GROMACS .gro file of C-alpha atoms in nm:
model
  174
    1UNK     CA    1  -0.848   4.642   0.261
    2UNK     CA    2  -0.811   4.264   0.245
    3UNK     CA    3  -0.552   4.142   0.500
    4UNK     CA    4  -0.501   3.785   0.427
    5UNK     CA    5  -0.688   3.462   0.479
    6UNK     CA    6  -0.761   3.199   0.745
    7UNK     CA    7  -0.892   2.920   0.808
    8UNK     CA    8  -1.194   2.798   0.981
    9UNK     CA    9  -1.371   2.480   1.108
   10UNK     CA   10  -1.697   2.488   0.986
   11UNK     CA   11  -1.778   2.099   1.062
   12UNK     CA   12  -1.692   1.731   0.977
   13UNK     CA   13  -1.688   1.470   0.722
   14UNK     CA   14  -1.730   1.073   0.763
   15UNK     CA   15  -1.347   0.935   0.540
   16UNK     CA   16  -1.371   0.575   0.436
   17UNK     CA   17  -1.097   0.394   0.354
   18UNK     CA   18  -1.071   0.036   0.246
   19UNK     CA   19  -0.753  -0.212   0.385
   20UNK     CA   20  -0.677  -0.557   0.267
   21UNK     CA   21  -0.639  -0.789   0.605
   22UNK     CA   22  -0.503  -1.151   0.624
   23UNK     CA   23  -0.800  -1.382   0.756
   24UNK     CA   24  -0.638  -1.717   0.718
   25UNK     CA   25  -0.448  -1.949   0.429
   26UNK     CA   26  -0.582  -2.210   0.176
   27UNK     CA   27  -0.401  -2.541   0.125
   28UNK     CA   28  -0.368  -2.683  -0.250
   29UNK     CA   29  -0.221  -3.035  -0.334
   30UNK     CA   30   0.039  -3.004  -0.559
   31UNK     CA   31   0.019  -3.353  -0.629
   32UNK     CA   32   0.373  -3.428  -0.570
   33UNK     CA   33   0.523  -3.699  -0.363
   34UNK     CA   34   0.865  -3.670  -0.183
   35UNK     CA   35   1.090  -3.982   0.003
   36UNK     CA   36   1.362  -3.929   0.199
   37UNK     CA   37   1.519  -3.969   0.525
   38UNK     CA   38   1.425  -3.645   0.607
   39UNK     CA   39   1.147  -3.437   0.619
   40UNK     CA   40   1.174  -3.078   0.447
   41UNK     CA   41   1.081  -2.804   0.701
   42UNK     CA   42   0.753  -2.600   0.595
   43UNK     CA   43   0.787  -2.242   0.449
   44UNK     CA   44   0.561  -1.959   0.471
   45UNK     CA   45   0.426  -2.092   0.091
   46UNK     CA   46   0.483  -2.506   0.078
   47UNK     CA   47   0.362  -2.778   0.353
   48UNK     CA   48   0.478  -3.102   0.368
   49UNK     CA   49   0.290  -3.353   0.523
   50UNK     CA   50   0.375  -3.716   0.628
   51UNK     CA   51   0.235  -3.942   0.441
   52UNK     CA   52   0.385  -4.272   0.579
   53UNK     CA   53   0.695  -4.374   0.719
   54UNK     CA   54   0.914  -4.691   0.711
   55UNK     CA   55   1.232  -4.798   0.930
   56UNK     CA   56   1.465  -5.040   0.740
   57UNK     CA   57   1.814  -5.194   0.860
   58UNK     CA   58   2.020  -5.241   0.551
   59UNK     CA   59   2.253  -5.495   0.725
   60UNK     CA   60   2.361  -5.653   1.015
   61UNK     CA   61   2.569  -5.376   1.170
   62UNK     CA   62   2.432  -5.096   1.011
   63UNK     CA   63   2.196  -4.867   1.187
   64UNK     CA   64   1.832  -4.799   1.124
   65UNK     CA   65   1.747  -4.610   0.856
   66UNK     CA   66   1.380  -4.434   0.843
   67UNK     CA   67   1.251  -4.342   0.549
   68UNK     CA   68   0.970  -4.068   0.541
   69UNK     CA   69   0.726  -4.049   0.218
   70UNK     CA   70   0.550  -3.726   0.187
   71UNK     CA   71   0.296  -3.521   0.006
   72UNK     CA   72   0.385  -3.148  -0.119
   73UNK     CA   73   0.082  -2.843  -0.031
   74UNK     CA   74   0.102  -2.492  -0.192
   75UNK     CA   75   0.011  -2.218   0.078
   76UNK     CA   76  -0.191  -1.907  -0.032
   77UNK     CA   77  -0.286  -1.591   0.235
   78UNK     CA   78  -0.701  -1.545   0.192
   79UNK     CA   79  -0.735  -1.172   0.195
   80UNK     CA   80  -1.068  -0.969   0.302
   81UNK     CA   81  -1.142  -0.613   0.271
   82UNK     CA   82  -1.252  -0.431   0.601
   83UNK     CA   83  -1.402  -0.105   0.574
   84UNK     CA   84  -1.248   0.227   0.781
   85UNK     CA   85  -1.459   0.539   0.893
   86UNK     CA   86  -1.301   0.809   1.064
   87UNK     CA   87  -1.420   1.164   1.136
   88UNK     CA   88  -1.216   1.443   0.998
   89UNK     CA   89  -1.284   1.823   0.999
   90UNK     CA   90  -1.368   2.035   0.679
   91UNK     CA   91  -1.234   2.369   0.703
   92UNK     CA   92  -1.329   2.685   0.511
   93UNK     CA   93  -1.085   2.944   0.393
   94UNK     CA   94  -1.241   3.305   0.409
   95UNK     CA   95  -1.083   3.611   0.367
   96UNK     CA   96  -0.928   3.867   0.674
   97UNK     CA   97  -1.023   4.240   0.630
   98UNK     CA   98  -0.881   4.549   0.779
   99UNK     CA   99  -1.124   4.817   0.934
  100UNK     CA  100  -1.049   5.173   0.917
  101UNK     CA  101  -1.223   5.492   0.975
  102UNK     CA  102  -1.195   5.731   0.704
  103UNK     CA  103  -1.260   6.085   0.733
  104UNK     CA  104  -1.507   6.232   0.513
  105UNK     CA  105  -1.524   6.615   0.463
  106UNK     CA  106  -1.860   6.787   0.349
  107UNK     CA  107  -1.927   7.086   0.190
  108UNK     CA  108  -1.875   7.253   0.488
  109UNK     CA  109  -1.583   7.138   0.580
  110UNK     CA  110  -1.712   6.936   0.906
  111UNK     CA  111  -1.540   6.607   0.932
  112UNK     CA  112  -1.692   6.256   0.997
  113UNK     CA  113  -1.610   5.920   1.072
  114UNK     CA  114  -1.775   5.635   0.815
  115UNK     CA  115  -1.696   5.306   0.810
  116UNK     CA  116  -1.623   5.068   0.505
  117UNK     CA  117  -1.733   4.736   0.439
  118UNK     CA  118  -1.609   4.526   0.178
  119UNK     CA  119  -1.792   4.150   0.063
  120UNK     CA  120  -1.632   3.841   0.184
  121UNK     CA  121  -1.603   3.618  -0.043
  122UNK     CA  122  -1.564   3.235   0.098
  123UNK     CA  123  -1.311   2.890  -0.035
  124UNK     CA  124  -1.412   2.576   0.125
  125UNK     CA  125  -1.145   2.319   0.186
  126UNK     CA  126  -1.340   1.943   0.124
  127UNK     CA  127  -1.108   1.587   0.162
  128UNK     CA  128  -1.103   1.401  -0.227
  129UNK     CA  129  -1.082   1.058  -0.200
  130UNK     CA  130  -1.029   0.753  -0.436
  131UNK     CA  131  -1.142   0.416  -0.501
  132UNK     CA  132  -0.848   0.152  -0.464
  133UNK     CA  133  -0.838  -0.152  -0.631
  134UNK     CA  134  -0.606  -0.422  -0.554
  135UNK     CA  135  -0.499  -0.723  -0.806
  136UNK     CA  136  -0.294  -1.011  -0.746
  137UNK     CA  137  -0.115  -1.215  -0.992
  138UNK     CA  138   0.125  -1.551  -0.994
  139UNK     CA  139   0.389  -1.640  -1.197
  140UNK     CA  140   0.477  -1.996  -1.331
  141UNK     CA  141   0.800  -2.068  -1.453
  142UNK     CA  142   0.831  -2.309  -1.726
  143UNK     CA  143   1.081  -2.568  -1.747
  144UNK     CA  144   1.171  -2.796  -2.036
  145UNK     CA  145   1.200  -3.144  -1.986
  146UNK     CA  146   1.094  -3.513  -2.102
  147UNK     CA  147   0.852  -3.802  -2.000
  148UNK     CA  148   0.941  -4.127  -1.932
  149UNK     CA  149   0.608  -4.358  -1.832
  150UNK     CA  150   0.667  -4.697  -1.639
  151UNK     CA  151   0.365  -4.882  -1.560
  152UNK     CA  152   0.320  -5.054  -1.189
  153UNK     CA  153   0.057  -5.269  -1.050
  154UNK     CA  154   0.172  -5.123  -0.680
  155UNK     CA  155   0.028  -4.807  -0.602
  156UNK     CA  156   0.325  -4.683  -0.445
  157UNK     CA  157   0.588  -4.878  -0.553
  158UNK     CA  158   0.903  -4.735  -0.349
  159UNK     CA  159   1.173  -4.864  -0.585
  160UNK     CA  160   1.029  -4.640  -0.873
  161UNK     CA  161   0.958  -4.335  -0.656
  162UNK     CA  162   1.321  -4.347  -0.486
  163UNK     CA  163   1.445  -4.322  -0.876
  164UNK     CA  164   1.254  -4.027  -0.898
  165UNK     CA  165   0.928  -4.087  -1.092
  166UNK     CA  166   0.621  -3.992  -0.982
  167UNK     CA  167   0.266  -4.143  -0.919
  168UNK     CA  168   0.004  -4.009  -1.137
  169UNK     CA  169  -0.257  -4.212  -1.076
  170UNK     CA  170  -0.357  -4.311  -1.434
  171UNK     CA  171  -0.482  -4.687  -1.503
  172UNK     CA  172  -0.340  -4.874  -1.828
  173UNK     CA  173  -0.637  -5.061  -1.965
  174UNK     CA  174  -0.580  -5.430  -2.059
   0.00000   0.00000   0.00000
């Protein structure tokens, strides 16, 4: 007579799992110049490095004024897979049966002990796993606006950046 079930250890399986680690960061020039008198602090996803600076006294009793010119950077993790194996048991499920001596009577009447066996029949337990597959995406807002081109012969003329254009480096041909 079938008792119940348990569970066994019958050996072990390699698991591998794939996780996404942070190896570093990539840099991109936004191509945006900033001046100011003071330097926005970096961010976990924008750099700002110093691209010349520029200390002016705008009279005779003011103080000195430094003005800092700057070029914007995007900042984007770099991501690399690493590979995890790990050891992990498989276990079998197989059925728990009671033993009992049953008395068996003959013709003439003598009694005897027999014992009854009844096939096991066996579940094995095995781990399922998956293939994971990570995306990433960016969004980009759009914003409307208008253009207004000035031409310069200075590269970086100050008086037009400090009104808020911005150097594109295009050429106008004679």
């Amino acid at each position: 007579m079938k008792t119940g079930t348990k569970d066994v250890k019958v050996g072990t399986t390699t698991k591998t799992t794939y996780e996404k680690v942070k190896v570093g960061t990539v840099e991109y020039a936004t191509g945006e110049i900033g001046i100011g008198t003071k330097v926005p602090a970096d961010t976990e996803h924008v750099k700002y490095k110093i691209l010349s600076t520029d200390t002016t006294k705008s009279c005779s009793y003011c103080t000195n004024e430094t003005r800092y010119t700057w070029e914007i950077y995007t900042v984007e993790p770099v991501y690399d897979v690493v590979e995890k194996k790990e050891e992990v048991p498989v276990y079998e499920t197989i059925n728990v049966y009671e033993t009992r001596k049953t008395p068996v009577y003959d013709i003439r009447t003598v009694e005897k002990e027999e014992e009854v066996t009844k096939t096991v029949y066996e579940t094995k337990k095995v781990p399922v796993y998956e293939n994971v597959t990570y995306y990433r995406y960016k969004e980009c807002k759009f914003e409307k606006g208008y253009t207004d081109v000035v031409w310069t012969k200075n590269k970086i003329d100050s008086n037009l950046i400090l009104r808020g254009y911005k150097f594109t480096g295009n050429v106008k041909q004679a």
